[in-house]
mmCIF file of C-alpha atoms and ligand atoms in Angstrom:
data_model
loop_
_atom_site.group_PDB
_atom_site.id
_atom_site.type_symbol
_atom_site.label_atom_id
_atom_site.label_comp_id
_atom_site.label_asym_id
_atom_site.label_seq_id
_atom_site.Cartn_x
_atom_site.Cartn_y
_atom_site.Cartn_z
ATOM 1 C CA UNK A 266 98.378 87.933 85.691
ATOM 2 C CA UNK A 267 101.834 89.580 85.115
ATOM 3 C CA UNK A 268 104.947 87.597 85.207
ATOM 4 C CA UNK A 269 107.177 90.098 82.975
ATOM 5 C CA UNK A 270 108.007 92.378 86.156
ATOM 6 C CA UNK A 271 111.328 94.176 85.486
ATOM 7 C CA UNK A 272 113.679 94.397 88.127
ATOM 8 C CA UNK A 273 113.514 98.007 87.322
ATOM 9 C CA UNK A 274 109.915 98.422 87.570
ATOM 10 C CA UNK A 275 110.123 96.350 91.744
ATOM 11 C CA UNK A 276 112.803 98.802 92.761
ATOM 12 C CA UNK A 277 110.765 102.070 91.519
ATOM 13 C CA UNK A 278 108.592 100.243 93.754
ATOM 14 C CA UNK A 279 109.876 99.593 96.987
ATOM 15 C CA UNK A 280 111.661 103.756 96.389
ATOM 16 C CA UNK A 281 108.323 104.689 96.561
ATOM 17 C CA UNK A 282 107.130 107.426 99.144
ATOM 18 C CA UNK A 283 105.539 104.980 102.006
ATOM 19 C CA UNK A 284 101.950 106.594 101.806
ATOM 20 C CA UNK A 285 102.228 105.916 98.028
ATOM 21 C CA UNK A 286 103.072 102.679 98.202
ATOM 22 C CA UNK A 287 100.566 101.900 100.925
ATOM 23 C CA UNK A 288 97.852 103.222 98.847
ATOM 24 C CA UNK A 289 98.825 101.241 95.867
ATOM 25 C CA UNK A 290 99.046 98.059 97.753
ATOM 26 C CA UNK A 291 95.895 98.711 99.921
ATOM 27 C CA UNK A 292 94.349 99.633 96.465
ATOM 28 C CA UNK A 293 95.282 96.172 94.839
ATOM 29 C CA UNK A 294 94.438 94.565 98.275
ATOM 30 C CA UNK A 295 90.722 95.482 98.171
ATOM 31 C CA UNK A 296 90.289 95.091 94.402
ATOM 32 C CA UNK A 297 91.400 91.460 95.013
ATOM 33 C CA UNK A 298 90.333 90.164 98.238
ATOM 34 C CA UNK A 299 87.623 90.644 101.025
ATOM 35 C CA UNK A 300 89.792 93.686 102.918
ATOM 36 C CA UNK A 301 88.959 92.875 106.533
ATOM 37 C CA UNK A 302 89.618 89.140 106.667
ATOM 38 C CA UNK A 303 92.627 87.183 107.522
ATOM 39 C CA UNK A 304 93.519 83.337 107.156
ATOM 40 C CA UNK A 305 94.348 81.551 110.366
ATOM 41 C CA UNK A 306 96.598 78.480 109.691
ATOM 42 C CA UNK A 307 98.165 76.445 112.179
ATOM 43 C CA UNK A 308 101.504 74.864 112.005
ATOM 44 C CA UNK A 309 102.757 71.222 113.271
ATOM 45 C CA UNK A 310 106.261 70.044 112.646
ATOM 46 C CA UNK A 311 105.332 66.591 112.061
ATOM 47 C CA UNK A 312 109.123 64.859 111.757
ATOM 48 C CA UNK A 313 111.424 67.502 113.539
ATOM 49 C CA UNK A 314 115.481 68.291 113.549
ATOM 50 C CA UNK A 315 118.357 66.097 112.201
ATOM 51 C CA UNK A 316 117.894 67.578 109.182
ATOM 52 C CA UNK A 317 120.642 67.195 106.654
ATOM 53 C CA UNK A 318 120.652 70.271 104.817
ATOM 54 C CA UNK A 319 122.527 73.737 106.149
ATOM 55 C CA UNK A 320 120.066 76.268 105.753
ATOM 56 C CA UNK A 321 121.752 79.393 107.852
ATOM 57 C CA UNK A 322 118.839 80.580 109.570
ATOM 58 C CA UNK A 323 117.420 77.051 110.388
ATOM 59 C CA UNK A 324 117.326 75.492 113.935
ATOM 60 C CA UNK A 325 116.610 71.854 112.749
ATOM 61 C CA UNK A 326 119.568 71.727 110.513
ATOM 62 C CA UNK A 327 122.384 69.047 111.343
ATOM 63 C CA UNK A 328 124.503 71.602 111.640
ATOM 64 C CA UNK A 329 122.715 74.261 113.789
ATOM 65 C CA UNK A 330 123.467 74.082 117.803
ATOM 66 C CA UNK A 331 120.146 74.655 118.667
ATOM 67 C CA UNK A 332 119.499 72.505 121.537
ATOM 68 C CA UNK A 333 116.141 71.060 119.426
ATOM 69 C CA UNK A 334 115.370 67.561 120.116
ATOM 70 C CA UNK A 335 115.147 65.022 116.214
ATOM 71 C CA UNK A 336 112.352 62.790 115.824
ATOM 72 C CA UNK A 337 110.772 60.381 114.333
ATOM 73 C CA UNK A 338 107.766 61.195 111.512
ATOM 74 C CA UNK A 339 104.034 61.904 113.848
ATOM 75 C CA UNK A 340 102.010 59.042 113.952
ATOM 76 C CA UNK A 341 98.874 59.891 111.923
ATOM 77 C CA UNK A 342 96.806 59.549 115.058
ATOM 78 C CA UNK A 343 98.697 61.941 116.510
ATOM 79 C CA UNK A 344 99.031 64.388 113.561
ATOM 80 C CA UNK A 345 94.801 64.212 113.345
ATOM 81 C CA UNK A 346 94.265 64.828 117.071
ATOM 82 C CA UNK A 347 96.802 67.884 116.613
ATOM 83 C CA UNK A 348 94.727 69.103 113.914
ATOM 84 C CA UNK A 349 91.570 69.052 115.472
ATOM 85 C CA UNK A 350 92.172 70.593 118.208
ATOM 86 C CA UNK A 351 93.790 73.781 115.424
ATOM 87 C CA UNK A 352 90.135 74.029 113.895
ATOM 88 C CA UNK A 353 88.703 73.739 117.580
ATOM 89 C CA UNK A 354 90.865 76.640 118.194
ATOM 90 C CA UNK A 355 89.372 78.680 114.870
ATOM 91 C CA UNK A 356 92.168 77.484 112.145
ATOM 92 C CA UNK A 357 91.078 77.148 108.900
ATOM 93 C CA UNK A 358 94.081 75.991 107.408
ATOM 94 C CA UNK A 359 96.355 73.106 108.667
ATOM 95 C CA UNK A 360 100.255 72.774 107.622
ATOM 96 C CA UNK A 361 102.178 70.280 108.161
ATOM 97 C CA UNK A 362 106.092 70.188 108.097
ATOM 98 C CA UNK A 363 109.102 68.297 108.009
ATOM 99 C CA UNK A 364 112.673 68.461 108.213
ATOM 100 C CA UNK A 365 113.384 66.619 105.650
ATOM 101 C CA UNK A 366 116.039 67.158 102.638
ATOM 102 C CA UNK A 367 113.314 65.129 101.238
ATOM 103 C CA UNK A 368 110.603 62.431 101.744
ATOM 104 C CA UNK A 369 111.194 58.638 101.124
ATOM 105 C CA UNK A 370 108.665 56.834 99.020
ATOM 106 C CA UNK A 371 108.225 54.576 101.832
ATOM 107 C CA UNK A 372 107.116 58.037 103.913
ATOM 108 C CA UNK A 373 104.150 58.432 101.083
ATOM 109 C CA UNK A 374 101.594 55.835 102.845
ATOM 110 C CA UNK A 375 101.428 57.857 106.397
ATOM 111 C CA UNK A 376 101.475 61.673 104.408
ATOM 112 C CA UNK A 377 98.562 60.722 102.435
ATOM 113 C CA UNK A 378 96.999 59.788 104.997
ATOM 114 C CA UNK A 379 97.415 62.733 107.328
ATOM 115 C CA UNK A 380 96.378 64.955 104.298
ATOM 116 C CA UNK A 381 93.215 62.877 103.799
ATOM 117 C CA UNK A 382 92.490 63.107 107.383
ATOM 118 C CA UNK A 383 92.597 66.906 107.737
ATOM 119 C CA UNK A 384 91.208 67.286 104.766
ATOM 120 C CA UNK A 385 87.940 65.745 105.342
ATOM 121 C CA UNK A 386 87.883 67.793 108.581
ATOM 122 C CA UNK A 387 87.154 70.638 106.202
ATOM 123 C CA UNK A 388 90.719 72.698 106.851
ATOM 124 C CA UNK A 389 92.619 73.742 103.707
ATOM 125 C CA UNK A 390 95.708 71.157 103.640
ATOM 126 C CA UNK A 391 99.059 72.074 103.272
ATOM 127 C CA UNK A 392 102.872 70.555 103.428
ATOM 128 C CA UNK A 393 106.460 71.197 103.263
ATOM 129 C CA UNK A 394 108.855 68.164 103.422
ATOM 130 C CA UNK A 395 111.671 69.592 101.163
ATOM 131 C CA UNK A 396 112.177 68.164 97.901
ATOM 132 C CA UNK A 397 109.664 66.272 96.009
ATOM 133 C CA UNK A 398 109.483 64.172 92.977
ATOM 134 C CA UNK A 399 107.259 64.052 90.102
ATOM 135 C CA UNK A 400 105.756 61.058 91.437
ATOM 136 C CA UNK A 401 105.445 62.061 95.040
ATOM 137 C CA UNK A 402 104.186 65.117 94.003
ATOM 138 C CA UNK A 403 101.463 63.302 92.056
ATOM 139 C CA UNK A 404 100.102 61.105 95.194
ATOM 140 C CA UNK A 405 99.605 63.664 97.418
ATOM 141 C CA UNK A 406 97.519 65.850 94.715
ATOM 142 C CA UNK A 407 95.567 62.234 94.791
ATOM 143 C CA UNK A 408 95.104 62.805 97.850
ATOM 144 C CA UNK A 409 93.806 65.925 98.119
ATOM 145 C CA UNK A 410 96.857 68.061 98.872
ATOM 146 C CA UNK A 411 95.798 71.405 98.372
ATOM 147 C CA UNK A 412 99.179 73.428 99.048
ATOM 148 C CA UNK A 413 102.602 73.036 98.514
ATOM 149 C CA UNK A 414 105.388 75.307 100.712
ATOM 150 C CA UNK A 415 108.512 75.053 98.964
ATOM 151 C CA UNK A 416 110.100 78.503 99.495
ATOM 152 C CA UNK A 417 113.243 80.210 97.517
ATOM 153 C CA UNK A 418 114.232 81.792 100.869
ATOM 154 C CA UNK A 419 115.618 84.755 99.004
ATOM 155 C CA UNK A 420 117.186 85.932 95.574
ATOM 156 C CA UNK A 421 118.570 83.278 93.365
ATOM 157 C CA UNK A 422 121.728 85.883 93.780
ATOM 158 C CA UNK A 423 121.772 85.347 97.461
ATOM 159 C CA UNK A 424 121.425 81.890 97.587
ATOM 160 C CA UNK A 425 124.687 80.485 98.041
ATOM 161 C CA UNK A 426 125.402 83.024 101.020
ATOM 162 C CA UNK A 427 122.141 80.935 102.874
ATOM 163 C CA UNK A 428 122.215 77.618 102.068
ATOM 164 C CA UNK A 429 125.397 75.240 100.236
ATOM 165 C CA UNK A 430 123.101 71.966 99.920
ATOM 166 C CA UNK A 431 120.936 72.555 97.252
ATOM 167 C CA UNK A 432 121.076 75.245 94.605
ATOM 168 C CA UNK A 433 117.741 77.450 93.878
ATOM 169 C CA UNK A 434 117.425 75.367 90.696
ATOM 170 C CA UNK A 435 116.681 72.087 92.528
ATOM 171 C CA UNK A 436 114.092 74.507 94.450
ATOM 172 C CA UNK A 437 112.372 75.091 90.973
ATOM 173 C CA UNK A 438 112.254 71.575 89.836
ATOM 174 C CA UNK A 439 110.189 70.717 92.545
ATOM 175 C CA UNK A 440 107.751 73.950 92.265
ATOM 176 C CA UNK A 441 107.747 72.526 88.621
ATOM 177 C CA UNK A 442 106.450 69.167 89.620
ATOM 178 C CA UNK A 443 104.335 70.579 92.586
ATOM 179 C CA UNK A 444 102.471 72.632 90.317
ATOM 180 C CA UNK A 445 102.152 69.928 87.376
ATOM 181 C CA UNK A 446 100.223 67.540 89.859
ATOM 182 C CA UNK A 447 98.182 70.357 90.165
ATOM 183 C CA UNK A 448 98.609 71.429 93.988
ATOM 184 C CA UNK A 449 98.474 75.158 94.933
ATOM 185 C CA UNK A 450 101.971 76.152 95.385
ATOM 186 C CA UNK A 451 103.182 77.838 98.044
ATOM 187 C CA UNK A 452 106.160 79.948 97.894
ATOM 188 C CA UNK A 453 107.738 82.543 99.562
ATOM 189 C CA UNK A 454 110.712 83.326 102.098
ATOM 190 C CA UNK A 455 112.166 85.551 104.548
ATOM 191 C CA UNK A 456 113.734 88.983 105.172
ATOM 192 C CA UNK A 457 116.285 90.535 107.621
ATOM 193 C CA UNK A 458 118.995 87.592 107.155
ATOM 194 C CA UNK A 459 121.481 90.571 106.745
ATOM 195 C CA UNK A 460 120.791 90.856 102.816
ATOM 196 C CA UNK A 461 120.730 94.001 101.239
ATOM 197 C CA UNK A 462 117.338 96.031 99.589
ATOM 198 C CA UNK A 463 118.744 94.887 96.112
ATOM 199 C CA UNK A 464 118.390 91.002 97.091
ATOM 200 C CA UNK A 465 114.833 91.563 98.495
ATOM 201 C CA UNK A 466 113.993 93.229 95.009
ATOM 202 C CA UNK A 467 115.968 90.316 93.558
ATOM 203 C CA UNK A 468 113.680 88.213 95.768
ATOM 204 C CA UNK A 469 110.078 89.863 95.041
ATOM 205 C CA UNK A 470 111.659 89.550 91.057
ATOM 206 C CA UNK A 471 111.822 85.481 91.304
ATOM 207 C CA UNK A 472 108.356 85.368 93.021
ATOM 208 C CA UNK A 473 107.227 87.793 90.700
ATOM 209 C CA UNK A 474 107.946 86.446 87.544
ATOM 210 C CA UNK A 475 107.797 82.475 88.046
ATOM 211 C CA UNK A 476 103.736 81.722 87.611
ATOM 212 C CA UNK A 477 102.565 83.161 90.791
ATOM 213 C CA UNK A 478 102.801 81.327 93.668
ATOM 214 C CA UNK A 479 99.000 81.122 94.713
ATOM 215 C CA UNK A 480 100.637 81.923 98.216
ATOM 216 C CA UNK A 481 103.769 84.004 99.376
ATOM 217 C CA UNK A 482 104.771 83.663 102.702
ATOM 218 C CA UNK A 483 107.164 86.348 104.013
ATOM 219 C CA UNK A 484 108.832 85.578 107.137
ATOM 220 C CA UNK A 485 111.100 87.671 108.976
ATOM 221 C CA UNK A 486 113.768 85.905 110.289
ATOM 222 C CA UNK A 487 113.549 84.284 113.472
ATOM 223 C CA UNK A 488 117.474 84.143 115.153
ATOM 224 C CA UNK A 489 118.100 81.252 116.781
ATOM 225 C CA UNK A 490 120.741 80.586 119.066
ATOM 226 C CA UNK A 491 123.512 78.166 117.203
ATOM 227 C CA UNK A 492 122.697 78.798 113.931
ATOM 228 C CA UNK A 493 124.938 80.766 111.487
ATOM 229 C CA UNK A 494 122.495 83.652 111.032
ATOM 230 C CA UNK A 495 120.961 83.630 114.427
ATOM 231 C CA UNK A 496 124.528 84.043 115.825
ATOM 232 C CA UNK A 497 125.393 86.712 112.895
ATOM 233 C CA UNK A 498 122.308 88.562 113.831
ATOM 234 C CA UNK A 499 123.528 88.391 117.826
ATOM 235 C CA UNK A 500 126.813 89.909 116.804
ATOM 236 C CA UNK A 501 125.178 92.996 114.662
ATOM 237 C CA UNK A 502 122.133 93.680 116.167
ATOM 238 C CA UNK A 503 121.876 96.522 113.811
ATOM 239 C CA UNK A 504 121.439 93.826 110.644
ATOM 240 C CA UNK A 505 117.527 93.746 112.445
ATOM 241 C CA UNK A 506 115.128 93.850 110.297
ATOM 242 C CA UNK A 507 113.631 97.717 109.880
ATOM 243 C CA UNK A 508 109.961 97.033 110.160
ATOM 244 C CA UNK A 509 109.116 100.009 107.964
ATOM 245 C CA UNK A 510 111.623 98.095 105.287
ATOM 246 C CA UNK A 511 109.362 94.747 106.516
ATOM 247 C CA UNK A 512 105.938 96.430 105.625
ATOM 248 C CA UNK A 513 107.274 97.472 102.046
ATOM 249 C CA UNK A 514 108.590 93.925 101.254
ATOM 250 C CA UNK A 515 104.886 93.014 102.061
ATOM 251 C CA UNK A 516 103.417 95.736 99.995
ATOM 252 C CA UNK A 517 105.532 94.681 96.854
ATOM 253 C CA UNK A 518 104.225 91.167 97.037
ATOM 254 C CA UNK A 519 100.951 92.646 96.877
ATOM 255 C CA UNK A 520 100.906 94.932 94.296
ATOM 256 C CA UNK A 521 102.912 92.322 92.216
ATOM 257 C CA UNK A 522 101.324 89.287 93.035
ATOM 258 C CA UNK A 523 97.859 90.322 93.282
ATOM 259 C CA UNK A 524 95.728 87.367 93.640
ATOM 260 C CA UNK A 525 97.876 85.651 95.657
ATOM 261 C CA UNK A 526 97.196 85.053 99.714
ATOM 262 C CA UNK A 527 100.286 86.829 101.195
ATOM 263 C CA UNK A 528 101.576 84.891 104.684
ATOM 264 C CA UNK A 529 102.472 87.499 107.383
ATOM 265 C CA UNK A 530 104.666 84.240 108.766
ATOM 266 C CA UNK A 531 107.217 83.839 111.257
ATOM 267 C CA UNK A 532 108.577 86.650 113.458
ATOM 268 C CA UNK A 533 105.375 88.189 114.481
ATOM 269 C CA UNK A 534 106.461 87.600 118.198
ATOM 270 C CA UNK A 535 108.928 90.012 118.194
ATOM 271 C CA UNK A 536 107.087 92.393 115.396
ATOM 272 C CA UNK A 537 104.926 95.575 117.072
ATOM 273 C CA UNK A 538 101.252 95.255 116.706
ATOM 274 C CA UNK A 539 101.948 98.450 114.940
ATOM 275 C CA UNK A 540 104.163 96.740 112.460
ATOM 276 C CA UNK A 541 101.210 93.787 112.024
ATOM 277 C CA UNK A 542 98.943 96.204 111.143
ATOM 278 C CA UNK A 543 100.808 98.029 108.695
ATOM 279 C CA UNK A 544 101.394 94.572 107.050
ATOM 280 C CA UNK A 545 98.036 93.987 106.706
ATOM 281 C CA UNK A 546 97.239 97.568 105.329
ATOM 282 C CA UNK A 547 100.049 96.281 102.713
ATOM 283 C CA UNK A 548 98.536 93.316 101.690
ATOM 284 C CA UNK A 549 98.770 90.703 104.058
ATOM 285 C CA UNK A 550 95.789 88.200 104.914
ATOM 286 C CA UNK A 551 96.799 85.281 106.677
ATOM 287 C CA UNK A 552 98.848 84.580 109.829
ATOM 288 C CA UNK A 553 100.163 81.367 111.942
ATOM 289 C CA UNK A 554 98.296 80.961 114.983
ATOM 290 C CA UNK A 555 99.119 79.298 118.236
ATOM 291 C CA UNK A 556 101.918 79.500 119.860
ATOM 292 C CA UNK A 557 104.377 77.696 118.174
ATOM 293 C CA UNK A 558 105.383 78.163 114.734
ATOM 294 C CA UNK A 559 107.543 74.819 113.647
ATOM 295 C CA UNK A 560 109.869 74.988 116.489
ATOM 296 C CA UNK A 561 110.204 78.682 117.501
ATOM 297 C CA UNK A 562 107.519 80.361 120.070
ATOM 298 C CA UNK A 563 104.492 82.100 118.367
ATOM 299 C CA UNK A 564 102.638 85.687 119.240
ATOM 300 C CA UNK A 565 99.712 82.749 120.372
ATOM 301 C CA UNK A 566 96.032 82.620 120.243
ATOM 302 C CA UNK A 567 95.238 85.517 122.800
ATOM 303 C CA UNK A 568 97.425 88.285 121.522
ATOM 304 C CA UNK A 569 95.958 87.422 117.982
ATOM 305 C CA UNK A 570 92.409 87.654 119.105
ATOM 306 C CA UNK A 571 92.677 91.073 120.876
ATOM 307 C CA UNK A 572 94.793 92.513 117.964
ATOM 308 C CA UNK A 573 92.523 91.479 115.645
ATOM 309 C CA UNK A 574 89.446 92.453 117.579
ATOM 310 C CA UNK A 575 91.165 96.018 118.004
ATOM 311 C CA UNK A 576 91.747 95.990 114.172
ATOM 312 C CA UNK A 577 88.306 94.863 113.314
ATOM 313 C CA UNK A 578 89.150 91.956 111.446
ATOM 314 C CA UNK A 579 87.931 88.724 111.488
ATOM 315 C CA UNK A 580 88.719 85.174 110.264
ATOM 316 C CA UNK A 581 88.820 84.019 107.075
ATOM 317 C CA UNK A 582 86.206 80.903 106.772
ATOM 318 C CA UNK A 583 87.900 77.952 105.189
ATOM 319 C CA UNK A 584 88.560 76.880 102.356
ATOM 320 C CA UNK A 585 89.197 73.325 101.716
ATOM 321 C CA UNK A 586 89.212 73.364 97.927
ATOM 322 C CA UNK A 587 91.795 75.327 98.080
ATOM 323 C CA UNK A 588 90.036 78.163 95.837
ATOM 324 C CA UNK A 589 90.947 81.656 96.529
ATOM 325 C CA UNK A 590 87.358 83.767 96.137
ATOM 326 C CA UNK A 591 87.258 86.401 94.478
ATOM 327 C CA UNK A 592 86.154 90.434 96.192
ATOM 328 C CA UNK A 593 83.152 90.575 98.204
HETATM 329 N N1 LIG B 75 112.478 71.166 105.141
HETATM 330 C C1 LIG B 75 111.534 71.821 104.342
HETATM 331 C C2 LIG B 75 112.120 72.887 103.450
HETATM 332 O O1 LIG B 75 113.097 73.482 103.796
HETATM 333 O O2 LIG B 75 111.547 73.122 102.400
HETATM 334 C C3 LIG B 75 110.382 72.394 105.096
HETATM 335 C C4 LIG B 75 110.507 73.097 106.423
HETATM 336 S S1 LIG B 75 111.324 74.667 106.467
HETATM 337 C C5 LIG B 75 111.391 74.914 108.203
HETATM 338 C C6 LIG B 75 110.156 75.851 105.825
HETATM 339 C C7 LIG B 75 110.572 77.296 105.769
HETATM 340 O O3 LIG B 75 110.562 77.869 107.066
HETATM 341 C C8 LIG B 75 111.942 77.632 105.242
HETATM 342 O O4 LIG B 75 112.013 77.598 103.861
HETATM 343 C C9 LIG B 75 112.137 79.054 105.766
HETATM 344 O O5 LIG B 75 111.691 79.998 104.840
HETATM 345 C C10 LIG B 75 111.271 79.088 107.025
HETATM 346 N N2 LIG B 75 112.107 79.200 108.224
HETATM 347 C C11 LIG B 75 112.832 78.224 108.804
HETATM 348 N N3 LIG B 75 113.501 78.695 109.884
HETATM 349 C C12 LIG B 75 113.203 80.015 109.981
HETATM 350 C C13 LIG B 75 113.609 81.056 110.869
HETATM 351 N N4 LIG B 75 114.465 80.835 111.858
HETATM 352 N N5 LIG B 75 113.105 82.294 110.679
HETATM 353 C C14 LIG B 75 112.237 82.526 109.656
HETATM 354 N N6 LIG B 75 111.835 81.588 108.787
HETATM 355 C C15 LIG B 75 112.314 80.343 108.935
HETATM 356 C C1 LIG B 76 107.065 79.336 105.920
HETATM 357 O O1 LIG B 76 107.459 80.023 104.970
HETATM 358 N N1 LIG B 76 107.022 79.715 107.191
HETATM 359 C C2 LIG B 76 106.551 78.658 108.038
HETATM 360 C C3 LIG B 76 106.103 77.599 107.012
HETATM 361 N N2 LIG B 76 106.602 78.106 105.785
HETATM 362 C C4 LIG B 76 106.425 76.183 107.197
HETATM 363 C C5 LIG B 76 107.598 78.109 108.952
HETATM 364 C C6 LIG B 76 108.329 79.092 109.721
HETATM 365 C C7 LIG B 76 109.298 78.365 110.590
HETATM 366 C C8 LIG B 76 109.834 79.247 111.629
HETATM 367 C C9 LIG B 76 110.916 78.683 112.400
HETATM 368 C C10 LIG B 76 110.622 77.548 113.304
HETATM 369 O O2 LIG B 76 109.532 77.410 113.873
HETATM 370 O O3 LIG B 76 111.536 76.719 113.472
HETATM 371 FE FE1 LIG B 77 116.071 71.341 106.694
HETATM 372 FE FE2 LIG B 77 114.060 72.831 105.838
HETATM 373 FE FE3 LIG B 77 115.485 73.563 107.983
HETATM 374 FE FE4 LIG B 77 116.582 73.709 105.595
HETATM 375 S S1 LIG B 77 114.804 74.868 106.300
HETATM 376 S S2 LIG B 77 117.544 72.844 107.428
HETATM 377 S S3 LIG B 77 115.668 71.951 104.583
HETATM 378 S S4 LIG B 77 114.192 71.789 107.810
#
């Protein structure tokens, strides 16, 4: 596995004629993984809003006017009958999120117990709850945690311009002590919050050369309605995403993350079917079903089926263990 990417060698990359760089990608894509499958997950935000962090693009922040509702942390009842009905509905993966700066020890009881619950459903577990401890990190591996989504959002360069509460340092102290308890991590973040090519190279670079997340979700961003970016994005429509630029992002990860899953996440609902496929020609293999994502609306369960069906891919089967397998 190669972690000494230069930034030189990711932007020769992503200035690659498209059919090029779709070939390379597909190319890496079928070496690696089974080339007509694709993960479905399912999300549930189990503690939603209030959250005291000011992540730009975020709807649950304190400081977003968003009109979504705080709660309380799920039940585990609750979270369990949520999750059953997600592998009733094909999922083979089951995430569970919170919007959370971070989880209190006292917290710990009720998480483990969700993951142990969903777990011995036989769906692949996974959670993001902000920042975590060593020790946290270490009871939910006991557990049987097998993921960990704790995502950079974009290059350490850009951070500041996103998010003023935490630094991309305290991001990888907690990748550190995710991946010392030995969970999967899970890391990734999203494009089209105005940032230029050079900070999605400088974002593909981080991902790129940390040990590879065994998962990179890339999410476009989803503009909300009272949050700074959602409001930014309002005001210059033209800061949109290119989807074109979208499916290269994608094919980058690929080709420089090769044997890890690669999250087509949120902003599907307002991405083409055209602009799906192409991201799955580029590398992608696994998608959020349902439709809801944490709080914003979802393509859903019918649109997913027909595009797959007129794609002629199928579902991944799961995967509790967490283990990626290898080519067919
Ligand atoms: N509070 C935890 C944290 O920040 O780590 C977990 C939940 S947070 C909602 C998980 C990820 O969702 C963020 O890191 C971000 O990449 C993504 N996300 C949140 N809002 C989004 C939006 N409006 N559009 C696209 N992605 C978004
Ligand atoms: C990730 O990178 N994307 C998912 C998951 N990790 C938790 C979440 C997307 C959230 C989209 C916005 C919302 O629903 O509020
Ligand atoms: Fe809180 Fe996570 Fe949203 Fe940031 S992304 S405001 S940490 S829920």
């Amino acid at each position: 596995m190669r972690t000494d990417w230069t930034r030189d060698e990711i932007t020769a990359l992503f200035d690659l004629p498209f059919n090029d760089l779709m070939f390379e990608a597909q190319s890496v894509h079928r070496a690696n993984f089974s080339r007509n499958e694709v993960q479905l997950s399912t999300l549930l935000s189990i503690k939603t809003g209030g959250c005291p962090e000011d992540c730009g693009y975020c709807s649950q922040s304190k400081d977003a006017d968003s009109g979504v509702k705080a709660t309380k942390l799920m039940d585990v009842q609750a979270v369990l009958q949520a999750a059953a009905q997600a592998k009733d509905h094909g999922s083979g993966r089951f995430c569970m999120g919170a919007a959370w700066r971070n989880p209190k020890d006292k917290d710990i009881p009720k998480l483990t117990a969700m993951v142990k619950g969903v777990r011995e459903m036989g769906m692949e577990t996974c959670m993001t709850l902000g920042m975590l401890t060593a020790s946290q990190a270490k009871q939910l591996a006991d557990a049987g945690l097998d993921y960990y989504n704790h995502n950079i959002d974009t290059a350490p360069e850009n951070y500041a311009n996103v998010i003023t509460t935490r630094t991309f340092e305290d991001r990888m102290e907690t990748l550190e002590n995710v991946r010392s308890a030995g969970i999967n991590v899970c890391c990734g973040g999203i494009v089209g919050m105005g940032e230029t090519r050079g900070d999605r190279i400088g974002f593909i670079h981080a991902l790129a050369t940390m040990p590879h997340p065994e998962s990179v979700p890339i999410n476009a961003l989803v503009p909300v309605k009272g949050t700074v970016l959602g409001d930014m994005l309002a005001d210059t429509p033209l800061a949109k995403i290119d989807e074109i630029e979208f499916v290269r992002t994608v094919a980058v990860a690929r080709i420089t993350m090769p044997h890890s899953m690669v999250r087509l996440s949120a902003g599907r609902e307002s991405m083409s079917e055209s602009c799906q496929a192409l991201c799955f020609m580029a590398g992608a293999n696994s998608i959020f079903t349902g439709d809801k994502l944490l709080t914003a609306p979802n393509a859903g369960d019918d649109k997913d089926s027909a595009l797959l069906a007129k794609l002629g891919m199928k579902a991944m089967a799961a995967q509790p263990h967490g283990h990626l397998e290898a080519a067919e």
